[in-house]
């Protein structure tokens, strides 16, 4: 049995140790934010975070993750209370079919945790492993810029409250 | 006592010779930049192909910088050297260099003013190059757009920051003979040898170096570490599962995917990209010469190779579990031709004396050059802990080559993880 820590809760699974995390997330935990796209680490739609770094959950056996904190799209907020990156994607309407968007949001979130005011080059570099076939890239870029503003407000608010 | 005395005398002689040599270089008079129209188009085109074979732009261009305008940092064990601007800008480039000054720099490692140049600039290879080829390179460079860009000053530790000392290095290691031709080799192999030993300076990465960074002549192309990649042996006992054919080498050298060998990565990727733009005959010649240097009996038997593949791992082995869950989907019967990884029994990276290349590839993946088609592998940096990376690498080495584990794997993983270098195709080396 392997114990995973996902979005702050623990989850025990009897799946084989080489089972990709994505299958456990979707089939056992019913966390359907991360999507199966290619299964080969080439499209990015399965991206989740392990210790705040993006990983392809379709290529990450659960045996690798027992000691790490996994964050999925569901961990960033809810429909009623979306997180800053999710809110920015909604406000910019940065989705068409939407299949790649969970991966895009996770990568953007990981980037903003590292660098809350990324320039366009940094955003492009961070999102490069995620593919979008609809062509909403310009809206996605705008959404990440907008989320960056949200992140900075949040950070400065947090800074003030601790003073 | 006698030995000490001998060493002291030898040092004195050497120092005296170095001083004599050091004071001799003179400046060559500055000229007005030659009119680009004065160069013949065919010569310029020839020079362009030679510049690609020489991989000149790789070192003489900074990241995001203008081609040939210099400024790229070249790490050495003695500090950082910054590549110079070789566009024809009169103040920051080589605009005031005459043909004679350019030839002298290529043959003697001196700039126009007579200052010694560091052998990061591989003039110890360029001594082999024919004067007419040097002149074609000159024609090509002098017809580029001048770019004003002052390269940063070198950051070298004392005493390596003292250029006159390079006179001593040259006395010891600079071989002034032009390429003499190989006995018992046909024209094609001779052409390849001329390019490999001279302008292409393959030994710059592939030949082991001594403590003073001179290439060891008796270990020609036997493999060396260069900027966090290992340039494998390409002569003698070559770490390949099956012997390279001339055609496979030609494909590899032009950036194509080669079944049973893979694709050029790391510092070799830009070399291959450049060679894909030169004439086929030159690539074929280089391939023929390199193939002639590789020993015939290096290849492992088919039985050994196929025996390794398909052998199922012990499921208690973390490396085996990771391979099964993260790697096998592409490297073991991939469902898609676009994602077909090299069956790892053929991997050169698993056969070389260091895990450097394997770690680079696992962490950073494989990407074709920007805008080019090619195989893609995602990087796993962030997905694997250091311990998991060590377990995976050790497992792959054992399962697919049967070789002993790498002794330095822990330190390599630790060093690579802290550096967190960018994509595998981006790293370059001289």
Coordinates of N, CA, C and O in Angstrom, one line a residue, chain B residues 65-183:
Chain B
X65 N 22.5 36.8 -28.2 CA 23.3 37.9 -28.8 C 23.4 37.8 -30.3 O 22.9 36.9 -31.0
X66 N 24.0 38.8 -31.0 CA 24.1 38.8 -32.4 C 25.2 37.8 -32.8 O 26.2 37.7 -32.1
X67 N 25.0 37.2 -34.0 CA 26.0 36.2 -34.4 C 27.4 36.8 -34.5 O 27.6 37.9 -35.1
X68 N 28.3 36.1 -34.0 CA 29.8 36.4 -34.1 C 30.2 37.7 -33.3 O 31.3 38.1 -33.3
X69 N 29.2 38.2 -32.5 CA 29.6 39.5 -31.8 C 30.2 39.2 -30.4 O 30.4 40.1 -29.7
X70 N 30.4 38.0 -30.1 CA 31.2 37.6 -28.9 C 30.4 37.8 -27.6 O 29.2 38.0 -27.6
X71 N 31.1 37.7 -26.5 CA 30.5 37.9 -25.2 C 30.1 36.6 -24.5 O 29.7 36.6 -23.3
X72 N 30.2 35.5 -25.2 CA 29.8 34.2 -24.5 C 30.8 33.8 -23.4 O 32.0 33.8 -23.7
X73 N 30.3 33.5 -22.2 CA 31.2 33.1 -21.2 C 31.6 31.6 -21.4 O 30.8 30.8 -21.6
X74 N 33.0 31.4 -21.4 CA 33.5 30.0 -21.5 C 34.2 29.7 -20.2 O 35.2 30.2 -19.9
X75 N 33.6 28.8 -19.5 CA 34.2 28.4 -18.2 C 35.4 27.5 -18.4 O 35.4 26.7 -19.3
X76 N 36.5 27.8 -17.7 CA 37.7 27.0 -17.7 C 38.0 26.7 -16.2 O 37.5 27.4 -15.3
X77 N 38.9 25.7 -16.0 CA 39.4 25.5 -14.6 C 40.1 26.7 -14.0 O 40.3 26.7 -12.8
X78 N 40.4 27.7 -14.8 CA 41.2 28.8 -14.3 C 40.4 30.1 -14.2 O 40.9 31.2 -13.9
X79 N 39.1 30.0 -14.5 CA 38.2 31.2 -14.5 C 37.4 31.2 -15.8 O 37.4 30.3 -16.6
X80 N 36.8 32.4 -16.0 CA 35.9 32.5 -17.2 C 36.6 33.3 -18.3 O 37.2 34.4 -18.0
X81 N 36.5 32.8 -19.5 CA 37.0 33.5 -20.6 C 35.8 34.0 -21.4 O 34.8 33.2 -21.6
X82 N 35.8 35.2 -21.9 CA 34.7 35.7 -22.7 C 35.1 35.7 -24.2 O 36.2 36.3 -24.5
X83 N 34.3 35.0 -25.0 CA 34.6 35.0 -26.5 C 34.6 36.4 -27.1 O 33.8 37.2 -26.7
X84 N 35.5 36.6 -28.0 CA 35.6 37.9 -28.6 C 34.7 38.2 -29.7 O 34.1 37.2 -30.3
X85 N 34.5 39.4 -30.0 CA 33.6 39.9 -31.2 C 34.5 39.7 -32.4 O 35.5 40.3 -32.6
X86 N 34.0 38.9 -33.4 CA 34.7 38.7 -34.6 C 33.9 39.2 -35.8 O 34.1 38.8 -36.9
X87 N 33.0 40.1 -35.5 CA 32.4 40.9 -36.6 C 33.3 42.0 -37.0 O 34.2 42.4 -36.2
X88 N 33.2 42.5 -38.2 CA 34.2 43.6 -38.7 C 33.9 44.9 -38.1 O 34.2 46.0 -38.8
X89 N 33.5 45.0 -36.8 CA 33.4 46.3 -36.2 C 34.8 46.8 -35.9 O 35.6 46.1 -35.3
X90 N 35.2 48.0 -36.3 CA 36.6 48.5 -36.1 C 37.0 48.6 -34.7 O 38.2 48.4 -34.4
X91 N 36.1 49.0 -33.8 CA 36.5 49.2 -32.4 C 36.4 48.0 -31.5 O 37.3 47.7 -30.7
X92 N 35.3 47.3 -31.6 CA 35.1 46.2 -30.7 C 35.3 44.8 -31.4 O 35.3 43.8 -30.7
X93 N 35.4 44.8 -32.7 CA 35.5 43.5 -33.4 C 36.9 43.5 -34.1 O 37.9 44.0 -33.6
X94 N 36.9 42.8 -35.3 CA 38.2 42.7 -36.0 C 38.2 43.5 -37.3 O 38.9 43.1 -38.3
X95 N 37.4 44.6 -37.3 CA 37.4 45.5 -38.5 C 38.7 46.0 -39.0 O 38.8 46.3 -40.2
X96 N 39.6 46.2 -38.1 CA 40.9 46.7 -38.5 C 42.0 45.7 -38.8 O 43.1 46.0 -39.0
X97 N 41.5 44.4 -38.8 CA 42.5 43.3 -39.0 C 42.7 43.1 -40.5 O 41.8 42.9 -41.2
X98 N 44.0 43.0 -40.9 CA 44.3 42.7 -42.2 C 44.2 41.1 -42.4 O 44.1 40.4 -41.4
X99 N 44.3 40.7 -43.6 CA 44.3 39.3 -43.9 C 45.5 38.6 -43.1 O 45.3 37.5 -42.5
X100 N 46.6 39.3 -43.1 CA 47.8 38.8 -42.4 C 47.5 38.7 -40.9 O 47.9 37.6 -40.3
X101 N 46.9 39.7 -40.3 CA 46.6 39.6 -38.9 C 45.7 38.5 -38.6 O 45.8 37.8 -37.6
X102 N 44.7 38.3 -39.5 CA 43.7 37.2 -39.2 C 44.4 35.8 -39.3 O 44.2 34.9 -38.5
X103 N 45.2 35.7 -40.4 CA 46.0 34.4 -40.5 C 46.9 34.2 -39.3 O 46.9 33.0 -38.8
X104 N 47.5 35.2 -38.8 CA 48.4 35.0 -37.7 C 47.6 34.6 -36.4 O 48.1 33.8 -35.7
X105 N 46.4 35.2 -36.3 CA 45.6 34.8 -35.1 C 45.3 33.3 -35.2 O 45.3 32.6 -34.2
X106 N 44.9 32.8 -36.4 CA 44.5 31.4 -36.5 C 45.7 30.5 -36.4 O 45.5 29.4 -35.9
X107 N 46.8 30.9 -36.8 CA 48.0 30.0 -36.8 C 48.8 30.1 -35.5 O 49.4 29.2 -35.0
X108 N 48.9 31.4 -35.0 CA 49.8 31.6 -33.8 C 49.1 32.0 -32.5 O 49.8 32.1 -31.5
X109 N 47.8 32.2 -32.6 CA 47.1 32.6 -31.4 C 47.5 33.9 -30.9 O 47.7 34.1 -29.7
X110 N 47.6 34.9 -31.8 CA 48.0 36.3 -31.4 C 46.9 37.2 -32.0 O 46.4 37.0 -33.1
X111 N 46.5 38.2 -31.2 CA 45.6 39.2 -31.8 C 46.4 40.2 -32.6 O 47.6 40.1 -32.7
X112 N 45.7 41.1 -33.2 CA 46.4 42.0 -34.1 C 47.4 42.8 -33.4 O 48.5 43.1 -34.0
X113 N 47.2 43.2 -32.2 CA 48.2 44.0 -31.4 C 49.3 43.1 -31.0 O 50.3 43.6 -30.4
X114 N 49.3 41.8 -31.2 CA 50.4 40.9 -30.8 C 50.2 40.3 -29.4 O 51.1 39.7 -28.8
X115 N 49.0 40.5 -28.8 CA 48.8 39.9 -27.5 C 48.4 38.4 -27.7 O 47.7 38.0 -28.6
X116 N 48.9 37.6 -26.7 CA 48.6 36.1 -26.8 C 47.1 35.9 -26.5 O 46.5 36.5 -25.6
X117 N 46.5 35.0 -27.3 CA 45.1 34.6 -27.1 C 45.1 33.2 -26.4 O 46.0 32.4 -26.6
X118 N 44.1 33.1 -25.5 CA 44.0 31.8 -24.8 C 43.6 30.7 -25.7 O 42.8 30.9 -26.6
X119 N 44.1 29.5 -25.4 CA 43.8 28.4 -26.3 C 42.4 27.8 -26.2 O 42.1 26.8 -26.8
X120 N 41.5 28.5 -25.5 CA 40.1 28.2 -25.6 C 39.7 28.5 -27.0 O 38.8 27.8 -27.6
X121 N 40.4 29.4 -27.6 CA 40.3 29.6 -29.1 C 41.3 28.6 -29.7 O 42.5 28.7 -29.5
X122 N 40.7 27.6 -30.4 CA 41.5 26.4 -30.7 C 42.5 26.5 -31.8 O 42.5 25.8 -32.8
X123 N 43.4 27.5 -31.7 CA 44.4 27.7 -32.8 C 45.4 26.5 -32.9 O 46.0 26.3 -33.9
X124 N 45.5 25.7 -31.8 CA 46.3 24.5 -31.9 C 45.7 23.5 -32.9 O 46.4 22.5 -33.2
X125 N 44.5 23.7 -33.3 CA 43.9 22.9 -34.3 C 44.0 23.6 -35.7 O 44.2 23.1 -36.7
X126 N 43.9 25.0 -35.6 CA 43.8 25.7 -36.8 C 45.2 25.8 -37.6 O 45.2 26.1 -38.7
X127 N 46.3 25.4 -36.8 CA 47.5 25.4 -37.5 C 47.5 24.4 -38.7 O 48.3 24.4 -39.6
X128 N 46.6 23.4 -38.6 CA 46.4 22.4 -39.6 C 45.7 22.9 -40.9 O 45.7 22.2 -41.9
X129 N 45.1 24.0 -40.8 CA 44.2 24.5 -41.9 C 45.0 25.2 -43.0 O 45.9 25.9 -42.7
X130 N 44.6 24.9 -44.2 CA 45.3 25.5 -45.4 C 45.1 27.0 -45.4 O 44.0 27.5 -45.1
X131 N 46.1 27.8 -45.8 CA 46.0 29.2 -45.9 C 44.8 29.7 -46.7 O 44.1 30.7 -46.3
X132 N 44.5 29.0 -47.8 CA 43.3 29.5 -48.6 C 42.0 29.3 -47.9 O 41.1 30.1 -48.1
X133 N 41.9 28.3 -47.0 CA 40.7 28.2 -46.2 C 40.6 29.3 -45.1 O 39.5 29.8 -44.8
X134 N 41.8 29.6 -44.6 CA 41.8 30.7 -43.6 C 41.3 32.0 -44.3 O 40.5 32.8 -43.7
X135 N 41.8 32.2 -45.5 CA 41.5 33.4 -46.2 C 40.0 33.4 -46.6 O 39.3 34.5 -46.5
X136 N 39.4 32.3 -46.8 CA 38.0 32.2 -47.1 C 37.2 32.6 -45.9 O 36.2 33.3 -45.9
X137 N 37.6 32.1 -44.7 CA 37.0 32.5 -43.5 C 37.0 34.0 -43.2 O 36.1 34.6 -42.8
X138 N 38.2 34.5 -43.5 CA 38.4 36.0 -43.4 C 37.4 36.7 -44.3 O 36.7 37.6 -43.8
X139 N 37.3 36.2 -45.5 CA 36.4 36.9 -46.4 C 34.9 36.8 -45.9 O 34.2 37.8 -46.0
X140 N 34.6 35.7 -45.3 CA 33.2 35.5 -44.8 C 33.0 36.5 -43.6 O 32.0 37.2 -43.6
X141 N 33.9 36.5 -42.7 CA 33.7 37.3 -41.5 C 33.7 38.8 -41.8 O 33.0 39.6 -41.3
X142 N 34.6 39.2 -42.8 CA 34.7 40.6 -43.1 C 33.5 41.1 -43.9 O 33.4 42.3 -44.0
X143 N 32.7 40.2 -44.4 CA 31.5 40.7 -45.1 C 30.3 40.5 -44.3 O 29.2 40.7 -44.8
X144 N 30.4 40.2 -43.0 CA 29.3 40.3 -42.1 C 29.0 41.7 -41.7 O 29.8 42.6 -41.9
X145 N 27.8 41.9 -41.1 CA 27.4 43.2 -40.6 C 28.3 43.5 -39.4 O 28.3 42.7 -38.5
X146 N 29.0 44.6 -39.3 CA 29.7 44.9 -38.1 C 28.7 45.1 -36.9 O 27.7 45.8 -37.1
X147 N 29.1 44.6 -35.8 CA 28.2 44.7 -34.6 C 29.1 45.3 -33.5 O 30.2 44.8 -33.2
X148 N 28.6 46.4 -32.9 CA 29.4 47.1 -31.8 C 29.1 46.3 -30.5 O 28.0 46.4 -30.0
X149 N 30.0 45.6 -30.0 CA 29.8 44.9 -28.8 C 31.1 44.6 -28.1 O 31.9 43.8 -28.6
X150 N 31.3 45.2 -27.0 CA 32.6 45.0 -26.2 C 32.4 43.7 -25.4 O 31.5 43.7 -24.5
X151 N 33.2 42.7 -25.6 CA 33.1 41.5 -24.8 C 33.6 41.8 -23.4 O 34.5 42.6 -23.3
X152 N 33.0 41.3 -22.4 CA 33.5 41.5 -21.0 C 34.9 41.1 -20.8 O 35.3 40.2 -21.6
X153 N 35.6 41.7 -19.9 CA 37.0 41.2 -19.6 C 37.0 39.9 -19.0 O 36.1 39.5 -18.3
X154 N 38.0 39.1 -19.3 CA 38.1 37.7 -18.8 C 38.2 37.8 -17.3 O 38.8 38.8 -16.7
X155 N 37.7 36.8 -16.6 CA 37.9 36.7 -15.1 C 38.7 35.4 -14.8 O 38.2 34.4 -14.5
X156 N 40.0 35.6 -14.9 CA 40.9 34.5 -14.7 C 41.7 34.7 -13.4 O 42.1 35.8 -13.1
X157 N 42.0 33.6 -12.7 CA 42.8 33.7 -11.5 C 44.3 34.0 -11.8 O 44.8 33.5 -12.9
X158 N 45.0 34.6 -10.9 CA 46.4 34.7 -11.0 C 47.0 33.3 -10.9 O 46.6 32.6 -10.1
X159 N 48.0 33.0 -11.7 CA 48.7 33.8 -12.7 C 48.2 33.6 -14.1 O 48.8 34.1 -15.1
X160 N 47.0 32.9 -14.2 CA 46.5 32.6 -15.5 C 46.0 33.8 -16.3 O 45.7 33.8 -17.5
X161 N 45.9 34.9 -15.5 CA 45.4 36.2 -16.2 C 46.6 36.9 -16.9 O 46.4 37.9 -17.6
X162 N 47.8 36.3 -16.8 CA 48.9 37.0 -17.4 C 49.2 36.4 -18.8 O 49.6 35.2 -19.0
X163 N 48.8 37.1 -19.8 CA 48.8 36.6 -21.2 C 50.2 36.1 -21.6 O 50.4 35.2 -22.4
X164 N 51.3 36.9 -21.2 CA 52.6 36.4 -21.7 C 53.0 35.0 -21.4 O 53.7 34.3 -22.1
X165 N 52.4 34.5 -20.3 CA 52.6 33.1 -19.9 C 52.2 32.1 -21.0 O 52.7 31.0 -21.1
X166 N 51.3 32.6 -21.8 CA 50.8 31.7 -22.9 C 51.9 31.4 -23.9 O 51.8 30.4 -24.6
X167 N 52.9 32.2 -23.9 CA 54.1 31.9 -24.8 C 54.7 30.5 -24.3 O 55.0 29.7 -25.2
X168 N 54.7 30.3 -23.0 CA 55.2 29.0 -22.6 C 54.3 27.9 -22.9 O 54.8 26.8 -23.4
X169 N 53.0 28.1 -22.8 CA 52.1 27.1 -23.2 C 52.2 26.7 -24.7 O 52.2 25.6 -25.1
X170 N 52.4 27.8 -25.5 CA 52.6 27.5 -26.9 C 53.9 26.7 -27.2 O 53.9 25.8 -28.0
X171 N 55.0 27.1 -26.5 CA 56.2 26.3 -26.7 C 56.0 24.9 -26.4 O 56.5 24.0 -27.1
X172 N 55.2 24.6 -25.3 CA 55.0 23.2 -24.9 C 54.1 22.5 -25.9 O 54.3 21.3 -26.2
X173 N 53.0 23.2 -26.3 CA 51.9 22.4 -26.8 C 51.5 22.8 -28.3 O 50.6 22.2 -28.9
X174 N 52.0 23.9 -28.8 CA 51.5 24.4 -30.1 C 52.3 23.7 -31.2 O 53.5 24.0 -31.3
X175 N 51.7 22.9 -32.0 CA 52.3 22.2 -33.0 C 52.1 23.0 -34.3 O 50.9 23.1 -34.8
X176 N 53.1 23.5 -34.9 CA 52.9 24.4 -36.0 C 52.7 23.8 -37.4 O 52.5 24.5 -38.4
X177 N 52.8 22.4 -37.5 CA 52.8 21.8 -38.8 C 51.4 21.9 -39.4 O 50.4 21.7 -38.7
X178 N 51.3 22.2 -40.7 CA 50.1 22.1 -41.4 C 49.7 20.6 -41.6 O 50.5 19.7 -41.4
X179 N 48.4 20.4 -42.0 CA 48.0 19.0 -42.2 C 48.8 18.3 -43.3 O 48.9 18.8 -44.4
X180 N 49.4 17.2 -42.9 CA 50.3 16.6 -43.9 C 49.7 15.5 -44.7 O 50.3 15.0 -45.7
X181 N 48.5 15.1 -44.4 CA 47.9 14.0 -45.2 C 48.2 12.7 -44.5 O 49.2 12.5 -43.8
X182 N 47.3 11.7 -44.7 CA 47.4 10.4 -44.1 C 48.0 9.5 -45.2 O 47.5 9.5 -46.3
X183 N 49.0 8.7 -44.8 CA 49.4 7.6 -45.7 C 48.3 6.6 -45.7 O 47.5 6.4 -44.7

